[in-house]
mmCIF file of C-alpha atoms and ligand atoms in Angstrom:
data_model
loop_
_atom_site.group_PDB
_atom_site.id
_atom_site.type_symbol
_atom_site.label_atom_id
_atom_site.label_comp_id
_atom_site.label_asym_id
_atom_site.label_seq_id
_atom_site.Cartn_x
_atom_site.Cartn_y
_atom_site.Cartn_z
ATOM 1 C CA MET A 1360 -41.712 -68.970 -139.824
ATOM 2 C CA LYS A 1361 -43.762 -71.833 -141.396
ATOM 3 C CA LYS A 1362 -42.967 -74.637 -138.962
ATOM 4 C CA GLU A 1363 -43.797 -72.054 -136.505
ATOM 5 C CA SER A 1364 -47.256 -71.782 -137.413
ATOM 6 C CA ARG A 1365 -47.564 -76.064 -138.452
ATOM 7 C CA SER A 1366 -46.951 -76.114 -134.776
ATOM 8 C CA ASN A 1367 -49.290 -73.600 -133.566
ATOM 9 C CA LEU A 1368 -52.210 -75.834 -136.044
ATOM 10 C CA GLU A 1369 -50.745 -79.093 -134.651
ATOM 11 C CA ALA A 1370 -51.233 -78.194 -130.319
ATOM 12 C CA PRO A 1371 -54.727 -78.123 -131.126
ATOM 13 C CA HIS A 1372 -55.572 -81.051 -132.384
ATOM 14 C CA SER A 1373 -53.675 -82.976 -130.720
ATOM 15 C CA MET A 1374 -55.945 -81.446 -127.542
ATOM 16 C CA GLN A 1375 -58.961 -82.625 -129.844
ATOM 17 C CA LYS A 1376 -57.541 -86.469 -129.422
ATOM 18 C CA LYS A 1377 -57.358 -86.300 -125.714
ATOM 19 C CA ALA A 1378 -61.017 -84.487 -125.220
ATOM 20 C CA GLU A 1379 -62.646 -86.626 -127.660
ATOM 21 C CA LYS A 1380 -61.030 -90.025 -126.062
ATOM 22 C CA GLN A 1381 -62.206 -88.860 -122.356
ATOM 23 C CA PRO A 1382 -65.626 -87.584 -122.983
ATOM 24 C CA GLN A 1383 -67.654 -85.936 -120.287
ATOM 25 C CA GLN A 1384 -66.288 -87.501 -116.997
ATOM 26 C CA SER A 1385 -67.352 -85.322 -113.847
ATOM 27 C CA SER A 1386 -70.248 -83.905 -112.799
ATOM 28 C CA PRO A 1387 -69.850 -80.317 -112.248
ATOM 29 C CA PRO A 1388 -70.704 -79.013 -108.682
ATOM 30 C CA GLN A 1389 -74.348 -79.173 -107.428
ATOM 31 C CA ASP A 1390 -74.753 -75.542 -107.039
ATOM 32 C CA ILE A 1391 -73.942 -75.132 -110.774
ATOM 33 C CA LEU A 1392 -76.534 -77.860 -111.427
ATOM 34 C CA LYS A 1393 -79.025 -75.929 -109.956
ATOM 35 C CA GLN A 1394 -77.624 -72.683 -111.579
ATOM 36 C CA LEU A 1395 -78.172 -74.371 -114.988
ATOM 37 C CA TYR A 1396 -81.856 -75.740 -114.046
ATOM 38 C CA ARG A 1397 -82.664 -72.137 -113.112
ATOM 39 C CA MET A 1398 -81.092 -70.218 -116.516
ATOM 40 C CA MET A 1399 -82.851 -73.365 -119.047
ATOM 41 C CA LEU A 1400 -86.169 -72.552 -117.107
ATOM 42 C CA ARG A 1401 -85.621 -68.704 -117.220
ATOM 43 C CA ILE A 1402 -84.553 -68.420 -121.010
ATOM 44 C CA ARG A 1403 -87.980 -71.594 -121.500
ATOM 45 C CA LEU A 1404 -90.728 -69.463 -119.776
ATOM 46 C CA PHE A 1405 -89.273 -66.347 -121.351
ATOM 47 C CA GLU A 1406 -90.078 -67.102 -124.447
ATOM 48 C CA GLU A 1407 -93.226 -69.242 -123.793
ATOM 49 C CA LYS A 1408 -94.450 -65.794 -122.795
ATOM 50 C CA THR A 1409 -93.208 -63.907 -125.965
ATOM 51 C CA ALA A 1410 -94.965 -66.849 -127.833
ATOM 52 C CA GLU A 1411 -98.581 -65.754 -126.018
ATOM 53 C CA LEU A 1412 -97.995 -62.407 -126.200
ATOM 54 C CA VAL A 1413 -96.960 -62.424 -130.276
ATOM 55 C CA GLN A 1414 -100.027 -64.704 -130.526
ATOM 56 C CA LYS A 1415 -102.113 -62.487 -128.840
ATOM 57 C CA ASN A 1416 -100.403 -59.048 -131.220
ATOM 58 C CA GLU A 1417 -99.124 -57.543 -128.303
ATOM 59 C CA ILE A 1418 -95.614 -58.246 -129.571
ATOM 60 C CA LEU A 1419 -95.552 -57.034 -132.490
ATOM 61 C CA CYS A 1420 -92.008 -57.461 -133.841
ATOM 62 C CA PRO A 1421 -90.409 -60.886 -135.677
ATOM 63 C CA SER A 1422 -89.727 -63.182 -132.662
ATOM 64 C CA HIS A 1423 -87.353 -66.122 -133.072
ATOM 65 C CA LEU A 1424 -88.376 -68.269 -130.489
ATOM 66 C CA TYR A 1425 -85.266 -69.913 -128.474
ATOM 67 C CA ILE A 1426 -87.244 -72.996 -126.730
ATOM 68 C CA GLY A 1427 -85.714 -76.472 -127.375
ATOM 69 C CA GLN A 1428 -82.438 -74.935 -127.287
ATOM 70 C CA GLU A 1429 -82.100 -73.526 -124.018
ATOM 71 C CA ALA A 1430 -79.243 -76.405 -122.973
ATOM 72 C CA VAL A 1431 -76.555 -74.332 -125.444
ATOM 73 C CA ALA A 1432 -76.424 -70.770 -124.069
ATOM 74 C CA THR A 1433 -77.473 -71.830 -120.569
ATOM 75 C CA GLY A 1434 -73.863 -74.249 -121.021
ATOM 76 C CA VAL A 1435 -71.751 -72.246 -122.905
ATOM 77 C CA SER A 1436 -72.501 -68.632 -120.565
ATOM 78 C CA ALA A 1437 -72.614 -70.504 -117.399
ATOM 79 C CA SER A 1438 -68.097 -70.111 -117.692
ATOM 80 C CA LEU A 1439 -68.009 -66.795 -119.021
ATOM 81 C CA ARG A 1440 -67.194 -63.373 -116.998
ATOM 82 C CA LEU A 1441 -68.951 -60.510 -117.407
ATOM 83 C CA ASP A 1442 -65.824 -58.829 -119.199
ATOM 84 C CA ASP A 1443 -66.177 -61.207 -121.947
ATOM 85 C CA TYR A 1444 -68.439 -60.980 -124.888
ATOM 86 C CA VAL A 1445 -71.077 -62.788 -126.779
ATOM 87 C CA PHE A 1446 -72.322 -61.838 -130.042
ATOM 88 C CA SER A 1447 -75.504 -63.189 -131.465
ATOM 89 C CA THR A 1448 -78.053 -63.995 -134.674
ATOM 90 C CA HIS A 1449 -81.527 -63.472 -134.940
ATOM 91 C CA ARG A 1450 -83.040 -66.250 -132.440
ATOM 92 C CA SER A 1451 -81.269 -64.575 -129.302
ATOM 93 C CA HIS A 1452 -82.846 -63.978 -126.768
ATOM 94 C CA GLY A 1453 -81.164 -67.168 -124.690
ATOM 95 C CA HIS A 1454 -78.064 -65.898 -125.443
ATOM 96 C CA TYR A 1455 -79.443 -62.283 -123.922
ATOM 97 C CA ILE A 1456 -80.991 -64.075 -121.110
ATOM 98 C CA ALA A 1457 -78.062 -66.503 -120.477
ATOM 99 C CA LYS A 1458 -74.986 -63.870 -120.192
ATOM 100 C CA GLY A 1459 -76.898 -62.014 -117.031
ATOM 101 C CA GLY A 1460 -79.168 -59.683 -119.208
ATOM 102 C CA ASP A 1461 -81.936 -57.558 -118.190
ATOM 103 C CA LEU A 1462 -85.723 -59.287 -118.366
ATOM 104 C CA ASN A 1463 -87.440 -55.845 -117.572
ATOM 105 C CA ALA A 1464 -85.159 -54.331 -120.656
ATOM 106 C CA LEU A 1465 -85.691 -57.158 -123.124
ATOM 107 C CA MET A 1466 -89.278 -57.372 -122.754
ATOM 108 C CA ALA A 1467 -89.368 -53.427 -122.960
ATOM 109 C CA GLU A 1468 -87.766 -53.934 -126.246
ATOM 110 C CA LEU A 1469 -90.114 -56.413 -127.655
ATOM 111 C CA TYR A 1470 -92.873 -53.834 -126.643
ATOM 112 C CA GLY A 1471 -90.592 -51.389 -129.128
ATOM 113 C CA ARG A 1472 -90.603 -49.552 -125.494
ATOM 114 C CA VAL A 1473 -87.854 -46.522 -124.946
ATOM 115 C CA THR A 1474 -86.553 -48.478 -121.673
ATOM 116 C CA GLY A 1475 -85.782 -51.332 -124.228
ATOM 117 C CA CYS A 1476 -82.408 -52.851 -123.963
ATOM 118 C CA SER A 1477 -81.602 -50.941 -127.621
ATOM 119 C CA ARG A 1478 -83.662 -48.323 -126.803
ATOM 120 C CA GLY A 1479 -87.194 -49.149 -128.650
ATOM 121 C CA ARG A 1480 -85.203 -49.020 -131.296
ATOM 122 C CA GLY A 1481 -83.770 -52.486 -132.476
ATOM 123 C CA GLY A 1482 -86.710 -55.207 -131.497
ATOM 124 C CA SER A 1483 -85.883 -59.379 -131.481
ATOM 125 C CA MET A 1484 -83.290 -59.758 -133.658
ATOM 126 C CA HIS A 1485 -81.247 -56.559 -132.859
ATOM 127 C CA LEU A 1486 -80.787 -56.377 -128.658
ATOM 128 C CA SER A 1487 -77.313 -54.973 -126.934
ATOM 129 C CA SER A 1488 -76.481 -55.287 -123.050
ATOM 130 C CA PRO A 1489 -72.855 -54.042 -123.031
ATOM 131 C CA GLU A 1490 -72.749 -53.957 -119.533
ATOM 132 C CA VAL A 1491 -73.114 -57.460 -118.907
ATOM 133 C CA GLY A 1492 -70.796 -58.292 -122.185
ATOM 134 C CA PHE A 1493 -73.798 -59.309 -124.002
ATOM 135 C CA ILE A 1494 -72.316 -57.044 -127.231
ATOM 136 C CA GLY A 1495 -75.306 -57.621 -130.034
ATOM 137 C CA SER A 1496 -77.221 -59.716 -131.918
ATOM 138 C CA SER A 1497 -77.510 -59.302 -136.101
ATOM 139 C CA ALA A 1498 -80.075 -60.699 -138.630
ATOM 140 C CA ILE A 1499 -77.356 -60.925 -140.593
ATOM 141 C CA VAL A 1500 -76.784 -64.709 -141.249
ATOM 142 C CA ALA A 1501 -73.199 -65.501 -140.092
ATOM 143 C CA GLY A 1502 -72.886 -61.586 -138.846
ATOM 144 C CA SER A 1503 -71.947 -62.678 -135.239
ATOM 145 C CA ILE A 1504 -68.961 -64.501 -136.620
ATOM 146 C CA PRO A 1505 -66.655 -61.556 -137.692
ATOM 147 C CA LEU A 1506 -67.475 -59.802 -135.184
ATOM 148 C CA ALA A 1507 -66.118 -61.639 -132.596
ATOM 149 C CA VAL A 1508 -63.177 -62.591 -134.141
ATOM 150 C CA GLY A 1509 -62.524 -58.747 -133.958
ATOM 151 C CA ALA A 1510 -63.234 -58.565 -130.314
ATOM 152 C CA ALA A 1511 -60.943 -61.827 -129.784
ATOM 153 C CA LEU A 1512 -58.076 -59.767 -132.027
ATOM 154 C CA ALA A 1513 -58.510 -56.761 -130.046
ATOM 155 C CA PHE A 1514 -58.262 -58.853 -126.932
ATOM 156 C CA SER A 1515 -55.170 -60.541 -127.986
ATOM 157 C CA LEU A 1516 -53.387 -57.532 -129.250
ATOM 158 C CA ARG A 1517 -54.228 -55.739 -125.964
ATOM 159 C CA ARG A 1518 -53.015 -58.742 -124.365
ATOM 160 C CA GLN A 1519 -56.057 -59.090 -122.385
ATOM 161 C CA ASP A 1520 -57.337 -62.534 -120.979
ATOM 162 C CA ARG A 1521 -60.549 -61.839 -122.222
ATOM 163 C CA VAL A 1522 -62.857 -64.438 -124.972
ATOM 164 C CA ALA A 1523 -65.290 -63.721 -127.240
ATOM 165 C CA VAL A 1524 -68.154 -66.400 -128.156
ATOM 166 C CA ALA A 1525 -69.841 -66.268 -131.343
ATOM 167 C CA PHE A 1526 -73.329 -67.885 -131.365
ATOM 168 C CA PHE A 1527 -75.211 -68.562 -134.753
ATOM 169 C CA GLY A 1528 -76.923 -71.302 -136.688
ATOM 170 C CA ASP A 1529 -75.960 -74.086 -139.013
ATOM 171 C CA GLY A 1530 -76.342 -71.727 -141.647
ATOM 172 C CA ALA A 1531 -74.239 -69.562 -141.151
ATOM 173 C CA VAL A 1532 -71.937 -72.243 -142.185
ATOM 174 C CA ASN A 1533 -73.180 -71.962 -145.987
ATOM 175 C CA GLU A 1534 -72.058 -67.351 -145.694
ATOM 176 C CA GLY A 1535 -67.854 -67.162 -147.396
ATOM 177 C CA THR A 1536 -67.766 -65.321 -144.376
ATOM 178 C CA TRP A 1537 -67.470 -68.279 -141.807
ATOM 179 C CA TYR A 1538 -64.613 -69.437 -143.622
ATOM 180 C CA GLU A 1539 -62.652 -65.978 -144.106
ATOM 181 C CA SER A 1540 -63.701 -65.419 -140.519
ATOM 182 C CA MET A 1541 -62.118 -69.281 -138.737
ATOM 183 C CA ASN A 1542 -58.739 -68.486 -140.951
ATOM 184 C CA ILE A 1543 -57.661 -65.982 -139.272
ATOM 185 C CA ALA A 1544 -59.210 -67.212 -135.960
ATOM 186 C CA GLY A 1545 -57.098 -70.063 -136.737
ATOM 187 C CA LEU A 1546 -53.555 -68.636 -138.360
ATOM 188 C CA ARG A 1547 -53.494 -65.981 -135.164
ATOM 189 C CA ARG A 1548 -54.962 -68.455 -132.699
ATOM 190 C CA LEU A 1549 -57.805 -65.926 -131.105
ATOM 191 C CA PRO A 1550 -59.246 -66.216 -127.741
ATOM 192 C CA VAL A 1551 -62.327 -66.945 -129.406
ATOM 193 C CA VAL A 1552 -65.509 -69.553 -129.155
ATOM 194 C CA PHE A 1553 -67.661 -70.125 -132.057
ATOM 195 C CA VAL A 1554 -70.896 -72.350 -130.697
ATOM 196 C CA CYS A 1555 -72.845 -73.548 -133.854
ATOM 197 C CA GLU A 1556 -76.565 -74.612 -132.972
ATOM 198 C CA ASN A 1557 -77.226 -77.048 -135.670
ATOM 199 C CA ASN A 1558 -81.000 -76.915 -135.427
ATOM 200 C CA LEU A 1559 -81.002 -79.340 -138.974
ATOM 201 C CA TYR A 1560 -83.165 -76.410 -140.497
ATOM 202 C CA SER A 1561 -82.140 -72.617 -141.809
ATOM 203 C CA THR A 1562 -85.494 -71.199 -142.511
ATOM 204 C CA HIS A 1563 -86.895 -73.786 -144.533
ATOM 205 C CA MET A 1564 -84.183 -76.061 -145.759
ATOM 206 C CA HIS A 1565 -82.780 -79.030 -144.184
ATOM 207 C CA VAL A 1566 -79.253 -78.644 -143.497
ATOM 208 C CA ALA A 1567 -78.419 -81.511 -145.928
ATOM 209 C CA ALA A 1568 -79.866 -79.247 -148.559
ATOM 210 C CA CYS A 1569 -77.592 -76.531 -148.068
ATOM 211 C CA LEU A 1570 -74.104 -78.021 -147.041
ATOM 212 C CA ALA A 1571 -71.685 -80.323 -149.169
ATOM 213 C CA ASP A 1572 -71.070 -81.688 -145.961
ATOM 214 C CA THR A 1573 -72.592 -81.554 -142.861
ATOM 215 C CA ASP A 1574 -70.131 -82.400 -140.603
ATOM 216 C CA ILE A 1575 -69.307 -78.780 -139.424
ATOM 217 C CA HIS A 1576 -67.215 -79.244 -136.731
ATOM 218 C CA ARG A 1577 -65.102 -81.449 -138.996
ATOM 219 C CA LYS A 1578 -64.782 -78.270 -141.480
ATOM 220 C CA ALA A 1579 -63.688 -76.150 -138.808
ATOM 221 C CA GLU A 1580 -60.433 -78.914 -137.274
ATOM 222 C CA MET A 1581 -58.969 -77.223 -140.738
ATOM 223 C CA PHE A 1582 -58.389 -74.304 -139.378
ATOM 224 C CA GLY A 1583 -56.890 -75.767 -136.196
ATOM 225 C CA MET A 1584 -59.425 -75.875 -134.318
ATOM 226 C CA LEU A 1585 -60.600 -77.724 -130.790
ATOM 227 C CA CYS A 1586 -63.752 -79.096 -132.170
ATOM 228 C CA HIS A 1587 -66.472 -81.256 -130.259
ATOM 229 C CA SER A 1588 -69.984 -82.260 -131.676
ATOM 230 C CA TYR A 1589 -72.742 -83.103 -129.221
ATOM 231 C CA GLY A 1590 -75.688 -85.308 -130.940
ATOM 232 C CA ASN A 1591 -78.208 -83.522 -128.128
ATOM 233 C CA THR A 1592 -78.926 -80.925 -125.907
ATOM 234 C CA ASN A 1593 -77.492 -82.059 -122.868
ATOM 235 C CA VAL A 1594 -76.718 -78.878 -120.859
ATOM 236 C CA VAL A 1595 -73.937 -80.871 -118.498
ATOM 237 C CA GLU A 1596 -72.114 -82.191 -121.715
ATOM 238 C CA VAL A 1597 -72.677 -78.314 -123.048
ATOM 239 C CA TYR A 1598 -71.079 -76.577 -119.439
ATOM 240 C CA VAL A 1599 -68.253 -79.428 -119.400
ATOM 241 C CA THR A 1600 -66.981 -79.268 -123.137
ATOM 242 C CA ALA A 1601 -67.274 -75.020 -122.981
ATOM 243 C CA LYS A 1602 -65.755 -74.257 -119.740
ATOM 244 C CA LYS A 1603 -63.150 -76.184 -121.116
ATOM 245 C CA VAL A 1604 -62.693 -74.564 -124.194
ATOM 246 C CA ILE A 1605 -62.910 -71.062 -122.511
ATOM 247 C CA GLU A 1606 -60.931 -71.857 -120.257
ATOM 248 C CA ALA A 1607 -57.885 -72.858 -123.311
ATOM 249 C CA ALA A 1608 -58.758 -69.611 -124.733
ATOM 250 C CA ARG A 1609 -58.362 -67.246 -122.113
ATOM 251 C CA ARG A 1610 -55.227 -69.241 -121.625
ATOM 252 C CA GLY A 1611 -54.033 -68.614 -124.606
ATOM 253 C CA GLU A 1612 -54.051 -71.508 -126.187
ATOM 254 C CA GLY A 1613 -56.435 -70.729 -129.368
ATOM 255 C CA PRO A 1614 -60.050 -70.830 -130.837
ATOM 256 C CA SER A 1615 -62.526 -73.433 -130.680
ATOM 257 C CA LEU A 1616 -65.934 -74.735 -132.103
ATOM 258 C CA ILE A 1617 -68.709 -76.415 -130.118
ATOM 259 C CA GLU A 1618 -71.087 -78.123 -132.872
ATOM 260 C CA CYS A 1619 -74.487 -78.864 -130.660
ATOM 261 C CA MET A 1620 -77.085 -80.465 -132.135
ATOM 262 C CA THR A 1621 -80.161 -79.424 -131.309
ATOM 263 C CA TYR A 1622 -83.953 -78.511 -132.474
ATOM 264 C CA ARG A 1623 -85.887 -75.305 -132.436
ATOM 265 C CA TRP A 1624 -89.612 -76.661 -131.367
ATOM 266 C CA ARG A 1625 -91.195 -73.685 -132.846
ATOM 267 C CA GLY A 1626 -91.330 -72.681 -136.449
ATOM 268 C CA HIS A 1627 -88.328 -70.493 -137.867
ATOM 269 C CA VAL A 1628 -90.038 -67.627 -136.926
ATOM 270 C CA GLY A 1629 -93.562 -66.993 -134.269
ATOM 271 C CA PRO A 1630 -95.360 -68.988 -131.731
ATOM 272 C CA ASN A 1631 -96.277 -71.565 -134.662
ATOM 273 C CA TYR A 1632 -94.813 -75.140 -134.836
ATOM 274 C CA ASP A 1633 -95.290 -74.894 -138.802
ATOM 275 C CA LEU A 1634 -95.790 -78.488 -139.072
ATOM 276 C CA ASP A 1635 -98.198 -77.975 -141.659
ATOM 277 C CA LYS A 1636 -95.824 -76.681 -144.089
ATOM 278 C CA GLY A 1637 -94.343 -80.131 -145.427
ATOM 279 C CA LEU A 1638 -91.192 -79.257 -143.785
ATOM 280 C CA ARG A 1639 -90.575 -81.440 -140.934
ATOM 281 C CA SER A 1640 -92.806 -84.319 -139.558
ATOM 282 C CA LYS A 1641 -94.615 -84.357 -136.105
ATOM 283 C CA GLU A 1642 -92.391 -87.303 -135.813
ATOM 284 C CA GLU A 1643 -89.629 -85.575 -135.726
ATOM 285 C CA LEU A 1644 -90.622 -83.213 -133.038
ATOM 286 C CA ASP A 1645 -91.927 -84.986 -130.865
ATOM 287 C CA GLN A 1646 -88.652 -86.757 -131.116
ATOM 288 C CA TRP A 1647 -87.092 -83.960 -130.437
ATOM 289 C CA MET A 1648 -89.796 -83.005 -127.351
ATOM 290 C CA ALA A 1649 -88.824 -86.242 -125.518
ATOM 291 C CA LYS A 1650 -85.180 -85.049 -124.892
ATOM 292 C CA ASP A 1651 -86.209 -82.110 -123.509
ATOM 293 C CA PRO A 1652 -83.310 -80.596 -121.874
ATOM 294 C CA ILE A 1653 -85.050 -79.115 -119.171
ATOM 295 C CA ASN A 1654 -87.244 -82.076 -118.368
ATOM 296 C CA ARG A 1655 -84.327 -83.697 -118.568
ATOM 297 C CA LEU A 1656 -81.843 -82.236 -115.874
ATOM 298 C CA GLU A 1657 -84.682 -81.467 -113.418
ATOM 299 C CA LYS A 1658 -85.627 -85.689 -113.153
ATOM 300 C CA GLN A 1659 -81.574 -85.790 -112.652
ATOM 301 C CA LEU A 1660 -82.210 -83.067 -109.649
ATOM 302 C CA LEU A 1661 -84.852 -84.509 -108.064
ATOM 303 C CA GLN A 1662 -83.697 -88.080 -108.310
ATOM 304 C CA ASN A 1663 -80.619 -87.386 -106.582
ATOM 305 C CA LYS A 1664 -82.241 -85.378 -103.803
ATOM 306 C CA LEU A 1665 -80.740 -81.790 -105.269
ATOM 307 C CA LEU A 1666 -83.947 -80.440 -105.872
ATOM 308 C CA THR A 1667 -87.655 -81.463 -104.268
ATOM 309 C CA GLU A 1668 -91.084 -81.150 -106.055
ATOM 310 C CA ARG A 1669 -91.434 -77.978 -103.457
ATOM 311 C CA ASP A 1670 -88.341 -76.075 -104.561
ATOM 312 C CA VAL A 1671 -88.975 -76.976 -108.069
ATOM 313 C CA GLN A 1672 -92.305 -75.160 -107.922
ATOM 314 C CA ARG A 1673 -90.539 -72.373 -106.105
ATOM 315 C CA ILE A 1674 -88.676 -71.899 -108.848
ATOM 316 C CA ARG A 1675 -90.838 -71.766 -111.156
ATOM 317 C CA GLY A 1676 -92.819 -69.074 -108.918
ATOM 318 C CA GLU A 1677 -90.026 -67.205 -108.892
ATOM 319 C CA ILE A 1678 -89.451 -66.753 -112.698
ATOM 320 C CA GLN A 1679 -92.908 -66.440 -113.658
ATOM 321 C CA LYS A 1680 -92.844 -63.734 -111.304
ATOM 322 C CA ALA A 1681 -89.614 -61.796 -112.672
ATOM 323 C CA ILE A 1682 -91.227 -62.554 -116.736
ATOM 324 C CA ASP A 1683 -95.219 -60.827 -115.450
ATOM 325 C CA ASP A 1684 -93.568 -58.517 -114.051
ATOM 326 C CA SER A 1685 -91.502 -57.384 -117.009
ATOM 327 C CA VAL A 1686 -94.445 -57.337 -118.588
ATOM 328 C CA VAL A 1687 -95.553 -54.683 -117.264
ATOM 329 C CA TYR A 1688 -92.911 -53.314 -117.227
ATOM 330 C CA ALA A 1689 -92.856 -53.237 -120.594
ATOM 331 C CA LYS A 1690 -96.390 -51.977 -120.799
ATOM 332 C CA LYS A 1691 -95.535 -49.360 -118.578
ATOM 333 C CA SER A 1692 -92.560 -47.429 -120.380
ATOM 334 C CA PRO A 1693 -93.456 -45.146 -123.295
ATOM 335 C CA PHE A 1694 -92.923 -45.551 -126.720
ATOM 336 C CA PRO A 1695 -89.302 -43.494 -128.210
ATOM 337 C CA ASP A 1696 -90.022 -39.768 -128.741
ATOM 338 C CA GLU A 1697 -91.167 -39.856 -132.658
ATOM 339 C CA LYS A 1698 -88.724 -36.396 -132.861
ATOM 340 C CA THR A 1699 -85.642 -39.009 -131.929
ATOM 341 C CA LEU A 1700 -86.369 -40.877 -134.638
ATOM 342 C CA LEU A 1701 -83.073 -39.818 -136.624
ATOM 343 C CA ASN A 1702 -81.050 -40.134 -133.525
ATOM 344 C CA ASN A 1703 -78.172 -41.823 -133.943
ATOM 345 C CA VAL A 1704 -79.238 -42.808 -137.733
ATOM 346 C CA PHE A 1705 -76.685 -40.221 -139.203
ATOM 347 C CA LYS A 1706 -73.554 -38.652 -137.914
ATOM 348 C CA GLU A 1707 -74.159 -35.345 -135.904
ATOM 349 C CA LYS A 1708 -73.276 -32.037 -136.919
ATOM 350 C CA ILE A 1709 -69.742 -30.809 -134.950
ATOM 351 C CA ASN A 1710 -69.808 -27.172 -134.455
HETATM 352 C C1 TPP B 571 -76.970 -62.785 -145.142
HETATM 353 C C2 TPP B 571 -78.557 -63.300 -144.917
HETATM 354 N N1 TPP B 571 -79.052 -64.275 -145.639
HETATM 355 C C3 TPP B 571 -80.103 -64.659 -145.994
HETATM 356 C C4 TPP B 571 -81.111 -63.965 -144.469
HETATM 357 C C5 TPP B 571 -82.139 -64.236 -144.529
HETATM 358 N N2 TPP B 571 -82.155 -65.393 -142.951
HETATM 359 C C6 TPP B 571 -82.878 -64.996 -141.960
HETATM 360 S S1 TPP B 571 -82.304 -66.174 -140.828
HETATM 361 C C7 TPP B 571 -82.575 -67.481 -141.895
HETATM 362 C C8 TPP B 571 -82.089 -69.090 -141.667
HETATM 363 C C9 TPP B 571 -81.390 -69.047 -140.636
HETATM 364 O O1 TPP B 571 -80.553 -70.291 -140.350
HETATM 365 P P1 TPP B 571 -79.461 -70.722 -138.792
HETATM 366 O O2 TPP B 571 -78.539 -69.937 -139.633
HETATM 367 O O3 TPP B 571 -79.614 -72.637 -139.304
HETATM 368 O O4 TPP B 571 -80.479 -70.279 -137.739
HETATM 369 P P2 TPP B 571 -81.655 -70.844 -137.014
HETATM 370 O O5 TPP B 571 -82.638 -70.152 -138.119
HETATM 371 O O6 TPP B 571 -81.624 -72.675 -137.344
HETATM 372 O O7 TPP B 571 -81.583 -70.784 -135.568
HETATM 373 C C10 TPP B 571 -82.160 -67.009 -143.373
HETATM 374 C C11 TPP B 571 -81.501 -67.658 -143.943
HETATM 375 C C12 TPP B 571 -80.564 -63.272 -143.883
HETATM 376 N N3 TPP B 571 -81.035 -62.617 -142.752
HETATM 377 N N4 TPP B 571 -78.693 -62.891 -143.790
#
């Protein structure tokens, strides 16, 4: 019995060595590169609009913006099927959009309208769109992790070739549930992919002030995972790695963890840059903005003549129109009826 589980644990380590020896080689097909570009831009422009609307006090719910981290949600979700499940955090707009969530329903949710994806009851931190496999976001730090493990256990027991993904920040690695969830996922070889978006900060603390060892991907290795870590936010690298580990999970080869070093350009919550808080410097922000994953891919597509300047303007225009339309849709939608306030809160009486 012991021997069996030991050999189970050895498999991912040997795969990991292979993956490390042969880092990113072949470029994805052209249509995938264009899709990745379009999706990152969709998230960025949606978030910039959200920032503007929060600043104008049009959107009142606390909004944790994803600007700067787009490569992660985009690169991972591009290899997921509709029936795969994603679980997310308080910073979840990008994950929702990348999994195929509807923009109108997202904007309406931010406006607290009944047409929102959570019927106007959740706001920015409690999104849900099960029809596209975005099961939900939770503001409980690390909350996405055991939920994804539970879904993966269900897939495994039903012998389905589906995969669950948990997105979480570096702050979640301080939570006990992270270790417990990693352990059960490793032990049962569950089809789950853990995606740690290490943006260096959790609220106003640097990762080095929270973790005894800041190499998050190395911690996951001890649970028998195939682990990868990236020092920047290159969407192609994220895509290639995620595709590999998602396919491995689908084949029943067990869980993985991807740690993406990334950066949120805005402050912890809201549209400001928070450079006056004495926490991070303008130099640090500038360094990360210079590595903008969207600019980087745009340049590559233009240089390789896969897109022209005109294409770029057209794509931007199409996305911007969809976002502007979502604002019109949200503002036209009614608020939930006050009488329904307690619906779905308490168990309904069964007659
Ligand atoms: C269990 C729990 N503890 C504390 C909080 C308060 N809180 C909200 S967001 C956050 C920081 C999360 O940081 P991280 O996980 O790195 O994600 P990021 O905000 O950087 O995306 C904290 C501590 C919470 N929501 N839940």
